[in-house]
């Protein structure tokens, strides 16, 4: 179920009561309902020795009670709505949840710049999920300092603490060159001198079985890639022997 799915009557009534200052009491059914509200970001639940000891309606929860829908509901993502006074329209960035997430992301980055590493102990899965969204917000909105990256990991200690750190340079798995920055590889209009790796493909129709037009284009693309790989110092080889399963040329250093 999506976090922005409409609340049922029991959930809505509990949210209203909690906003009015009432407590959960000892009813296990109400506790389950409270956790369902927490999982949707509408309620914050603190625990002590595994038991909920207090609850607080979040900005998203207050927004739901006021407007009747979750602020993350995509059906309302393109809409703008008026403030209580009705004098100014709010953009997405001005909505309560967006403002809160941006503030949290800015505080996190500021703390990481000062401390390099922050550890949050004994978090529930919903809290870990919220920090992931905060980190994603920081990345998408350019809050991370240039030349740095944010890393997160669950520690293998008793509380499975969440560690967030600010590291130097791009992520090891990140491509060093963006597609838009890569030099273009020219595909020839015809193959005058086939690359040695294409010999088997050119001579035997059993390789690259497809209609003639796309096969011809595929061969020209392979010719261009093989030639460019040679130019960059790679070794390119074709199929080892005729009659094996179809495969493309491979390259390596």
Coordinates of N, CA, C and O in Angstrom, one line a residue, residues 24-206:
X24 N -2.1 7.2 23.5 CA -2.5 5.9 22.9 C -3.2 5.0 23.9 O -4.0 4.2 23.5
X25 N -2.8 5.1 25.1 CA -3.4 4.2 26.1 C -2.7 2.8 26.0 O -1.7 2.7 25.4
X26 N -3.4 1.8 26.4 CA -2.9 0.4 26.4 C -3.5 -0.5 25.4 O -3.3 -1.7 25.4
X27 N -4.4 0.1 24.6 CA -5.1 -0.7 23.6 C -4.2 -1.1 22.5 O -3.6 -0.3 21.8
X28 N -3.9 -2.5 22.4 CA -2.9 -2.9 21.3 C -3.4 -2.6 19.9 O -2.6 -2.4 19.0
X29 N -4.7 -2.6 19.7 CA -5.3 -2.2 18.4 C -4.9 -0.8 18.0 O -4.6 -0.5 16.9
X30 N -5.0 0.1 19.0 CA -4.6 1.5 18.7 C -3.1 1.6 18.4 O -2.7 2.4 17.6
X31 N -2.3 0.8 19.1 CA -0.9 0.8 18.8 C -0.6 0.4 17.4 O 0.3 1.0 16.7
X32 N -1.3 -0.7 16.9 CA -1.1 -1.1 15.5 C -1.5 0.0 14.6 O -0.9 0.2 13.5
X33 N -2.6 0.7 14.9 CA -3.0 1.8 14.0 C -2.0 2.9 14.0 O -1.7 3.5 13.0
X34 N -1.4 3.2 15.2 CA -0.4 4.2 15.3 C 0.8 3.9 14.5 O 1.3 4.8 13.8
X35 N 1.2 2.6 14.5 CA 2.4 2.2 13.6 C 2.0 2.4 12.2 O 2.9 2.7 11.3
X36 N 0.8 2.1 11.8 CA 0.4 2.2 10.4 C 0.5 3.7 10.0 O 0.9 4.0 8.9
X37 N 0.1 4.6 10.9 CA 0.2 6.0 10.6 C 1.7 6.5 10.5 O 2.1 7.3 9.7
X38 N 2.5 5.9 11.4 CA 3.9 6.2 11.4 C 4.5 5.8 10.1 O 5.4 6.5 9.5
X39 N 4.2 4.6 9.6 CA 4.8 4.1 8.3 C 4.4 5.0 7.2 O 5.1 4.9 6.1
X40 N 3.4 5.8 7.3 CA 3.0 6.7 6.2 C 3.6 8.1 6.4 O 3.3 9.0 5.7
X41 N 4.4 8.2 7.5 CA 5.0 9.5 7.7 C 4.1 10.5 8.4 O 4.4 11.7 8.4
X42 N 2.9 10.1 8.9 CA 1.9 11.0 9.5 C 2.1 11.1 11.0 O 1.5 12.0 11.6
X43 N 2.8 10.2 11.6 CA 3.0 10.1 13.0 C 4.4 9.7 13.4 O 5.0 8.9 12.7
X44 N 5.0 10.4 14.4 CA 6.3 10.0 14.9 C 6.1 9.2 16.2 O 5.3 9.7 17.1
X45 N 6.6 8.0 16.3 CA 6.5 7.2 17.5 C 7.9 7.0 18.1 O 8.7 6.4 17.5
X46 N 8.0 7.3 19.4 CA 9.3 7.1 20.1 C 9.1 5.8 20.9 O 8.0 5.5 21.4
X47 N 10.2 5.0 21.0 CA 10.2 3.8 21.7 C 11.1 3.8 22.9 O 12.2 4.4 22.8
X48 N 10.8 3.1 23.9 CA 11.7 2.9 25.1 C 11.5 1.4 25.5 O 10.5 1.0 25.9
X49 N 12.6 0.7 25.3 CA 12.7 -0.8 25.6 C 11.6 -1.5 24.8 O 10.9 -2.4 25.2
X50 N 11.5 -1.0 23.5 CA 10.5 -1.7 22.6 C 9.1 -1.2 22.7 O 8.3 -1.7 21.9
X51 N 8.8 -0.4 23.6 CA 7.4 0.1 23.8 C 7.2 1.5 23.4 O 8.1 2.4 23.7
X52 N 6.1 1.9 22.7 CA 5.9 3.3 22.3 C 5.5 4.1 23.6 O 4.7 3.7 24.3
X53 N 6.3 5.2 23.8 CA 6.1 6.0 25.0 C 5.5 7.3 24.7 O 4.9 7.9 25.6
X54 N 5.6 7.8 23.5 CA 4.9 9.0 23.1 C 4.7 9.1 21.6 O 5.4 8.5 20.9
X55 N 3.8 9.9 21.2 CA 3.5 10.1 19.8 C 3.4 11.6 19.4 O 3.0 12.4 20.3
X56 N 3.7 11.9 18.2 CA 3.6 13.3 17.8 C 3.2 13.3 16.3 O 3.7 12.6 15.5
X57 N 2.1 14.1 16.0 CA 1.7 14.2 14.6 C 2.7 15.0 13.9 O 3.1 16.1 14.3
X58 N 3.1 14.5 12.7 CA 4.1 15.2 11.9 C 3.5 16.3 11.1 O 2.3 16.5 11.1
X59 N 4.3 17.0 10.4 CA 3.8 18.1 9.5 C 2.9 17.5 8.4 O 1.9 18.0 8.0
X60 N 3.3 16.3 7.9 CA 2.5 15.6 6.9 C 1.2 15.2 7.5 O 0.1 15.3 6.8
X61 N 1.2 14.7 8.8 CA -0.1 14.4 9.5 C -1.0 15.6 9.6 O -2.2 15.5 9.4
X62 N -0.4 16.7 10.0 CA -1.2 17.9 10.2 C -1.8 18.4 8.8 O -2.9 18.8 8.7
X63 N -1.0 18.2 7.8 CA -1.4 18.5 6.4 C -2.6 17.6 6.0 O -3.5 18.1 5.4
X64 N -2.5 16.3 6.3 CA -3.6 15.4 6.0 C -4.9 15.8 6.6 O -5.9 15.9 6.0
X65 N -4.8 16.2 7.9 CA -6.0 16.5 8.6 C -6.6 17.8 8.1 O -7.8 18.0 8.1
X66 N -5.8 18.7 7.6 CA -6.2 20.0 7.1 C -6.8 19.9 5.7 O -7.8 20.5 5.4
X67 N -6.1 19.1 4.8 CA -6.5 19.0 3.4 C -7.2 17.8 3.0 O -7.8 17.7 1.9
X68 N -7.1 16.7 3.8 CA -7.8 15.5 3.5 C -7.1 14.5 2.6 O -7.6 13.5 2.1
X69 N -5.8 14.8 2.3 CA -5.0 13.8 1.5 C -3.5 14.0 1.9 O -3.1 15.0 2.5
X70 N -2.7 13.0 1.6 CA -1.3 13.0 1.9 C -0.5 14.0 1.0 O -0.8 14.0 -0.2
X71 N 0.4 14.7 1.6 CA 1.1 15.7 0.7 C 2.0 15.0 -0.3 O 2.4 15.7 -1.3
X72 N 2.3 13.7 -0.2 CA 3.1 13.0 -1.2 C 2.2 12.4 -2.3 O 2.7 11.7 -3.2
X73 N 0.9 12.6 -2.2 CA -0.1 12.0 -3.2 C 0.2 12.5 -4.6 O 0.1 13.7 -4.8
X74 N 0.6 11.6 -5.5 CA 1.0 12.1 -6.9 C -0.2 12.7 -7.6 O 0.0 13.5 -8.6
X75 N -1.4 12.4 -7.2 CA -2.6 13.0 -7.9 C -2.7 14.5 -7.7 O -3.3 15.2 -8.4
X76 N -2.0 14.9 -6.6 CA -2.0 16.4 -6.3 C -0.6 17.0 -6.5 O -0.4 18.2 -6.2
X77 N 0.3 16.2 -7.1 CA 1.7 16.7 -7.3 C 1.7 17.9 -8.2 O 2.6 18.8 -7.9
X78 N 0.9 18.0 -9.2 CA 1.0 19.1 -10.1 C 0.1 20.3 -9.7 O 0.1 21.4 -10.3
X79 N -0.7 20.1 -8.6 CA -1.6 21.1 -8.2 C -1.0 22.1 -7.2 O 0.0 21.8 -6.6
X80 N -1.5 23.3 -7.2 CA -1.1 24.3 -6.2 C -2.3 24.5 -5.3 O -3.4 24.4 -5.7
X81 N -2.0 24.9 -4.0 CA -3.1 25.1 -3.2 C -2.9 26.4 -2.4 O -1.7 26.8 -2.2
X82 N -3.9 27.0 -1.8 CA -3.8 28.2 -1.1 C -3.5 28.0 0.4 O -3.8 27.0 1.0
X83 N -2.8 29.0 0.9 CA -2.5 29.0 2.4 C -3.9 29.3 3.1 O -4.9 29.6 2.5
X84 N -3.8 29.2 4.4 CA -5.0 29.4 5.2 C -5.7 30.7 4.9 O -6.9 30.9 4.9
X85 N -4.9 31.7 4.8 CA -5.4 33.1 4.5 C -5.9 33.2 3.1 O -6.7 34.1 2.8
X86 N -5.5 32.3 2.2 CA -6.0 32.3 0.8 C -5.4 33.4 0.0 O -6.0 33.8 -1.0
X87 N -4.2 33.9 0.3 CA -3.7 35.0 -0.4 C -2.5 34.7 -1.3 O -2.1 35.4 -2.1
X88 N -1.9 33.5 -1.0 CA -0.7 33.2 -1.8 C -0.7 31.7 -2.2 O -1.1 30.8 -1.4
X89 N -0.3 31.4 -3.4 CA -0.2 30.0 -3.8 C 1.1 29.4 -3.4 O 2.2 30.0 -3.6
X90 N 1.1 28.1 -3.0 CA 2.3 27.4 -2.6 C 2.8 26.5 -3.7 O 2.0 25.7 -4.2
X91 N 4.1 26.6 -4.0 CA 4.7 25.7 -5.0 C 5.1 24.4 -4.2 O 5.0 24.3 -3.0
X92 N 5.5 23.4 -4.9 CA 5.9 22.1 -4.3 C 7.0 22.3 -3.2 O 6.9 21.8 -2.1
X93 N 8.0 23.2 -3.5 CA 9.1 23.4 -2.6 C 8.6 24.0 -1.3 O 9.3 24.0 -0.3
X94 N 7.4 24.7 -1.3 CA 6.9 25.4 -0.2 C 6.0 24.5 0.7 O 5.6 24.9 1.7
X95 N 5.7 23.3 0.2 CA 4.8 22.5 0.9 C 5.5 22.0 2.2 O 6.7 21.9 2.3
X96 N 4.7 21.7 3.2 CA 5.3 21.3 4.6 C 6.3 20.2 4.5 O 7.4 20.4 5.1
X97 N 6.0 19.1 3.9 CA 6.9 18.0 3.9 C 8.2 18.4 3.1 O 9.3 18.0 3.5
X98 N 8.1 19.1 2.0 CA 9.3 19.5 1.2 C 10.1 20.4 2.0 O 11.4 20.3 2.0
X99 N 9.5 21.4 2.7 CA 10.3 22.3 3.5 C 11.0 21.6 4.6 O 12.2 21.8 4.9
X100 N 10.3 20.6 5.3 CA 10.9 19.9 6.4 C 12.1 19.0 5.9 O 13.1 18.9 6.5
X101 N 11.9 18.4 4.7 CA 12.9 17.5 4.2 C 14.1 18.3 3.8 O 15.3 17.9 4.0
X102 N 13.9 19.5 3.2 CA 15.0 20.3 2.8 C 15.8 20.8 4.0 O 17.1 20.8 4.0
X103 N 15.1 21.2 5.0 CA 15.8 21.7 6.3 C 16.6 20.5 6.9 O 17.7 20.7 7.3
X104 N 16.0 19.3 6.9 CA 16.7 18.2 7.4 C 17.9 17.8 6.6 O 19.0 17.5 7.1
X105 N 17.8 17.9 5.3 CA 19.0 17.7 4.4 C 20.1 18.7 4.6 O 21.2 18.3 4.6
X106 N 19.7 20.0 4.7 CA 20.7 21.0 4.9 C 21.4 20.8 6.2 O 22.6 21.0 6.3
X107 N 20.7 20.5 7.3 CA 21.3 20.2 8.6 C 22.2 19.0 8.5 O 23.3 19.1 9.1
X108 N 21.8 18.0 7.8 CA 22.7 16.8 7.7 C 24.0 17.1 7.0 O 25.1 16.7 7.5
X109 N 23.9 17.8 5.9 CA 25.1 18.2 5.1 C 26.0 19.1 5.9 O 27.2 18.9 6.0
X110 N 25.4 20.0 6.6 CA 26.2 20.9 7.5 C 26.9 20.1 8.6 O 28.1 20.4 8.8
X111 N 26.3 19.2 9.1 CA 26.9 18.4 10.2 C 28.0 17.4 9.6 O 29.0 17.3 10.2
X112 N 27.7 16.9 8.4 CA 28.7 16.0 7.8 C 30.0 16.8 7.4 O 31.1 16.3 7.5
X113 N 29.8 18.0 6.9 CA 31.0 18.8 6.6 C 31.8 19.1 7.9 O 33.1 19.1 7.8
X114 N 31.2 19.3 9.0 CA 31.9 19.5 10.2 C 32.5 18.3 10.9 O 33.6 18.3 11.4
X115 N 31.7 17.2 10.8 CA 32.1 16.0 11.6 C 32.5 14.8 10.7 O 33.1 13.8 11.2
X116 N 32.3 14.9 9.4 CA 32.6 13.9 8.4 C 31.8 12.6 8.5 O 31.4 12.0 7.5
X117 N 31.4 12.2 9.7 CA 30.7 11.0 9.9 C 29.7 11.1 11.0 O 30.0 11.7 12.1
X118 N 28.4 10.7 10.8 CA 27.4 10.8 11.8 C 26.7 9.4 12.0 O 26.5 8.7 11.0
X119 N 26.5 9.0 13.2 CA 25.9 7.7 13.5 C 24.6 7.9 14.2 O 24.5 8.6 15.2
X120 N 23.5 7.3 13.7 CA 22.2 7.3 14.3 C 21.9 5.9 14.9 O 21.7 5.0 14.2
X121 N 21.9 5.8 16.2 CA 21.7 4.5 16.8 C 20.3 4.0 16.9 O 19.3 4.8 17.0
X122 N 20.1 2.7 16.8 CA 18.8 2.0 17.1 C 17.6 2.6 16.4 O 16.6 3.0 17.0
X123 N 17.7 2.7 15.1 CA 16.6 3.3 14.3 C 15.7 2.2 13.8 O 16.1 1.1 13.5
X124 N 14.4 2.5 13.7 CA 13.5 1.6 13.1 C 13.6 1.7 11.5 O 14.2 2.6 11.0
X125 N 12.9 0.7 10.8 CA 13.0 0.7 9.4 C 12.4 2.0 8.8 O 12.9 2.5 7.7
X126 N 11.3 2.5 9.4 CA 10.7 3.7 8.8 C 11.6 4.9 9.0 O 11.7 5.8 8.1
X127 N 12.4 5.0 10.1 CA 13.3 6.1 10.3 C 14.5 6.0 9.3 O 15.0 7.0 8.8
X128 N 15.0 4.7 9.1 CA 16.0 4.5 8.1 C 15.6 5.0 6.7 O 16.3 5.6 6.0
X129 N 14.3 4.6 6.4 CA 13.8 5.0 5.1 C 13.7 6.5 5.0 O 13.9 7.1 3.9
X130 N 13.3 7.2 6.0 CA 13.2 8.7 6.0 C 14.6 9.3 5.8 O 14.8 10.2 5.0
X131 N 15.7 8.7 6.4 CA 17.0 9.3 6.2 C 17.5 9.0 4.7 O 18.2 9.8 4.1
X132 N 17.0 7.9 4.2 CA 17.4 7.6 2.8 C 16.7 8.7 1.9 O 17.3 9.2 0.9
X133 N 15.5 9.0 2.2 CA 14.8 10.1 1.4 C 15.5 11.4 1.6 O 15.6 12.2 0.6
X134 N 16.0 11.7 2.8 CA 16.7 13.0 3.0 C 18.0 13.0 2.2 O 18.3 14.1 1.6
X135 N 18.7 11.9 2.2 CA 20.0 11.9 1.5 C 19.7 12.0 0.0 O 20.4 12.7 -0.7
X136 N 18.7 11.4 -0.5 CA 18.3 11.5 -1.9 C 17.9 12.9 -2.3 O 18.3 13.4 -3.3
X137 N 17.2 13.6 -1.3 CA 16.9 15.0 -1.6 C 18.1 15.8 -1.7 O 18.2 16.7 -2.6
X138 N 19.1 15.6 -0.8 CA 20.3 16.4 -0.8 C 21.1 16.2 -2.1 O 21.6 17.1 -2.7
X139 N 21.1 15.0 -2.6 CA 21.8 14.7 -3.9 C 21.1 15.3 -5.1 O 21.7 16.0 -5.9
X140 N 19.7 15.2 -5.1 CA 19.0 15.7 -6.2 C 18.9 17.2 -6.3 O 18.7 17.8 -7.4
X141 N 19.1 17.9 -5.2 CA 18.9 19.3 -5.1 C 20.3 20.0 -5.0 O 20.3 21.2 -4.6
X142 N 21.4 19.3 -5.2 CA 22.7 19.9 -5.2 C 23.2 20.4 -3.9 O 23.9 21.4 -3.9
X143 N 22.8 19.8 -2.8 CA 23.2 20.3 -1.5 C 24.6 19.7 -1.1 O 25.2 20.2 -0.1
X144 N 25.0 18.6 -1.8 CA 26.3 18.0 -1.4 C 27.4 18.8 -2.0 O 27.4 19.2 -3.1
X145 N 28.4 19.1 -1.2 CA 29.6 19.9 -1.7 C 30.2 19.3 -2.9 O 30.3 18.1 -3.1
X146 N 30.7 20.1 -3.8 CA 31.3 19.6 -5.1 C 32.5 18.7 -4.7 O 33.3 19.0 -3.8
X147 N 32.6 17.6 -5.5 CA 33.7 16.7 -5.3 C 33.5 15.8 -4.1 O 34.5 15.0 -3.8
X148 N 32.4 15.8 -3.5 CA 32.1 14.9 -2.4 C 30.9 14.1 -2.6 O 30.1 14.4 -3.6
X149 N 30.7 13.1 -1.8 CA 29.5 12.2 -2.0 C 29.1 11.7 -0.6 O 29.9 11.7 0.3
X150 N 27.8 11.4 -0.5 CA 27.3 10.9 0.8 C 27.1 9.4 0.7 O 26.6 8.9 -0.2
X151 N 27.7 8.7 1.7 CA 27.6 7.3 1.8 C 26.8 6.9 3.1 O 26.9 7.6 4.1
X152 N 26.0 5.9 3.0 CA 25.2 5.4 4.2 C 25.4 3.9 4.3 O 25.5 3.2 3.3
X153 N 25.4 3.4 5.5 CA 25.4 1.9 5.7 C 24.9 1.6 7.1 O 25.0 2.3 8.0
X154 N 24.3 0.4 7.2 CA 23.8 -0.2 8.5 C 25.0 -0.9 9.1 O 25.6 -1.8 8.5
X155 N 25.3 -0.6 10.3 CA 26.4 -1.2 11.0 C 26.0 -2.5 11.6 O 24.8 -2.7 11.9
X156 N 26.9 -3.5 11.7 CA 26.6 -4.8 12.2 C 26.8 -4.9 13.7 O 27.4 -5.8 14.2
X157 N 26.2 -3.9 14.4 CA 26.3 -4.0 15.9 C 24.9 -4.3 16.4 O 24.0 -4.6 15.6
X158 N 24.7 -4.3 17.6 CA 23.4 -4.8 18.2 C 22.2 -4.0 17.8 O 21.2 -4.5 17.5
X159 N 22.4 -2.7 17.7 CA 21.3 -1.8 17.3 C 21.2 -1.6 15.8 O 20.3 -0.9 15.4
X160 N 22.1 -2.2 15.0 CA 22.1 -2.0 13.5 C 22.0 -0.5 13.2 O 21.2 0.0 12.5
X161 N 22.9 0.3 13.9 CA 23.0 1.7 13.7 C 23.2 2.1 12.3 O 23.7 1.4 11.5
X162 N 22.7 3.3 11.9 CA 22.8 3.8 10.6 C 24.0 4.8 10.6 O 24.0 5.8 11.4
X163 N 25.0 4.6 9.8 CA 26.1 5.5 9.7 C 26.0 6.2 8.3 O 25.9 5.6 7.3
X164 N 26.2 7.6 8.4 CA 26.1 8.4 7.2 C 27.5 9.2 7.2 O 27.8 9.8 8.2
X165 N 28.2 9.2 6.1 CA 29.5 9.8 6.0 C 29.6 10.6 4.7 O 28.9 10.4 3.8
X166 N 30.5 11.6 4.8 CA 30.8 12.4 3.6 C 32.2 12.0 3.1 O 33.2 12.2 3.8
X167 N 32.2 11.5 1.9 CA 33.5 11.0 1.3 C 33.9 11.9 0.2 O 33.2 12.6 -0.4
X168 N 35.2 11.7 -0.1 CA 35.9 12.5 -1.2 C 35.6 11.8 -2.5 O 35.6 10.5 -2.6
X169 N 35.4 12.6 -3.6 CA 35.3 12.0 -5.0 C 34.0 11.3 -5.3 O 33.2 11.2 -4.4
X170 N 33.9 10.9 -6.6 CA 32.7 10.2 -7.0 C 32.6 8.8 -6.5 O 33.6 8.3 -6.0
X171 N 31.4 8.3 -6.5 CA 31.3 6.9 -6.1 C 32.1 5.9 -7.0 O 32.2 6.2 -8.2
X172 N 32.7 4.9 -6.4 CA 33.5 4.0 -7.2 C 32.7 3.4 -8.4 O 33.3 3.1 -9.4
X173 N 31.4 3.2 -8.2 CA 30.6 2.6 -9.3 C 30.1 3.6 -10.3 O 29.5 3.3 -11.3
X174 N 30.4 4.9 -10.0 CA 29.9 6.0 -10.9 C 30.8 6.0 -12.1 O 32.0 6.0 -12.0
X175 N 30.2 6.2 -13.3 CA 31.0 6.3 -14.5 C 31.8 7.6 -14.5 O 31.4 8.6 -14.1
X176 N 33.1 7.5 -14.9 CA 34.0 8.6 -14.8 C 33.6 9.7 -15.9 O 34.0 10.8 -15.8
X177 N 32.9 9.3 -16.9 CA 32.5 10.2 -17.9 C 31.1 10.1 -18.2 O 30.5 9.0 -18.4
X178 N 30.4 11.2 -18.2 CA 29.0 11.2 -18.5 C 28.7 11.0 -20.0 O 29.6 11.4 -20.8
X179 N 27.6 10.4 -20.4 CA 27.3 10.1 -21.8 C 27.4 11.4 -22.7 O 28.0 11.3 -23.8
X180 N 27.0 12.5 -22.2 CA 27.0 13.7 -23.0 C 28.4 14.2 -23.2 O 28.6 15.0 -24.1
X181 N 29.4 13.8 -22.3 CA 30.7 14.3 -22.4 C 31.6 13.3 -23.3 O 32.7 13.7 -23.6
X182 N 31.1 12.1 -23.6 CA 31.9 11.2 -24.3 C 32.0 11.6 -25.8 O 31.1 12.1 -26.3
X183 N 33.2 11.3 -26.3 CA 33.4 11.6 -27.8 C 32.5 10.7 -28.6 O 32.3 9.6 -28.3
X184 N 32.0 11.3 -29.7 CA 31.1 10.5 -30.6 C 31.9 9.5 -31.4 O 33.1 9.7 -31.7
X185 N 31.3 8.3 -31.6 CA 32.0 7.3 -32.4 C 31.2 7.2 -33.8 O 30.0 7.0 -33.8
X186 N 31.9 7.5 -34.8 CA 31.3 7.6 -36.2 C 31.1 6.2 -36.7 O 31.9 5.3 -36.7
X187 N 29.8 5.9 -37.1 CA 29.4 4.7 -37.7 C 29.5 4.8 -39.2 O 28.9 5.7 -39.8
X188 N 30.3 4.0 -39.9 CA 30.5 4.1 -41.3 C 29.2 3.8 -42.1 O 28.4 3.0 -41.6
X189 N 29.1 4.4 -43.3 CA 27.9 4.1 -44.1 C 28.0 2.8 -44.8 O 27.1 2.2 -45.3
X190 N 29.3 2.3 -45.0 CA 29.5 1.0 -45.5 C 30.9 0.5 -45.0 O 31.7 1.3 -44.6
X191 N 31.0 -0.8 -45.0 CA 32.3 -1.4 -44.5 C 33.2 -1.7 -45.7 O 33.0 -2.6 -46.4
X192 N 34.3 -0.9 -45.8 CA 35.2 -1.1 -46.9 C 36.3 -2.1 -46.5 O 36.7 -2.9 -47.3
X193 N 36.8 -2.0 -45.3 CA 37.9 -2.9 -44.8 C 37.4 -3.4 -43.5 O 37.6 -2.8 -42.4
X194 N 36.8 -4.6 -43.4 CA 36.2 -5.1 -42.2 C 37.3 -5.3 -41.1 O 38.4 -5.7 -41.4
X195 N 37.0 -5.0 -39.9 CA 37.9 -5.3 -38.8 C 38.1 -6.8 -38.6 O 37.2 -7.6 -38.9
X196 N 39.2 -7.2 -38.2 CA 39.6 -8.6 -38.1 C 38.6 -9.4 -37.2 O 38.3 -10.6 -37.4
X197 N 38.0 -8.7 -36.2 CA 37.1 -9.4 -35.3 C 35.7 -9.6 -36.0 O 34.9 -10.4 -35.5
X198 N 35.5 -9.0 -37.1 CA 34.2 -9.1 -37.8 C 34.2 -10.2 -38.9 O 33.2 -10.4 -39.5
X199 N 35.3 -10.8 -39.1 CA 35.4 -11.8 -40.2 C 34.4 -12.8 -40.1 O 33.7 -13.1 -41.1
X200 N 34.2 -13.5 -39.0 CA 33.2 -14.6 -38.9 C 31.8 -14.1 -39.1 O 31.0 -14.7 -39.7
X201 N 31.6 -12.9 -38.6 CA 30.2 -12.3 -38.7 C 29.9 -12.0 -40.2 O 28.8 -12.1 -40.7
X202 N 30.9 -11.5 -40.9 CA 30.7 -11.1 -42.3 C 30.6 -12.3 -43.2 O 29.8 -12.3 -44.2
X203 N 31.3 -13.4 -42.9 CA 31.3 -14.6 -43.8 C 30.2 -15.6 -43.5 O 29.9 -16.4 -44.4
X204 N 29.7 -15.6 -42.3 CA 28.7 -16.7 -42.0 C 27.4 -16.0 -41.5 O 27.4 -15.3 -40.5
X205 N 26.3 -16.3 -42.2 CA 25.0 -15.7 -41.9 C 24.4 -16.3 -40.6 O 23.4 -15.9 -40.1
X206 N 25.1 -17.4 -40.1 CA 24.6 -18.0 -38.9 C 24.8 -17.1 -37.7 O 24.1 -17.2 -36.6

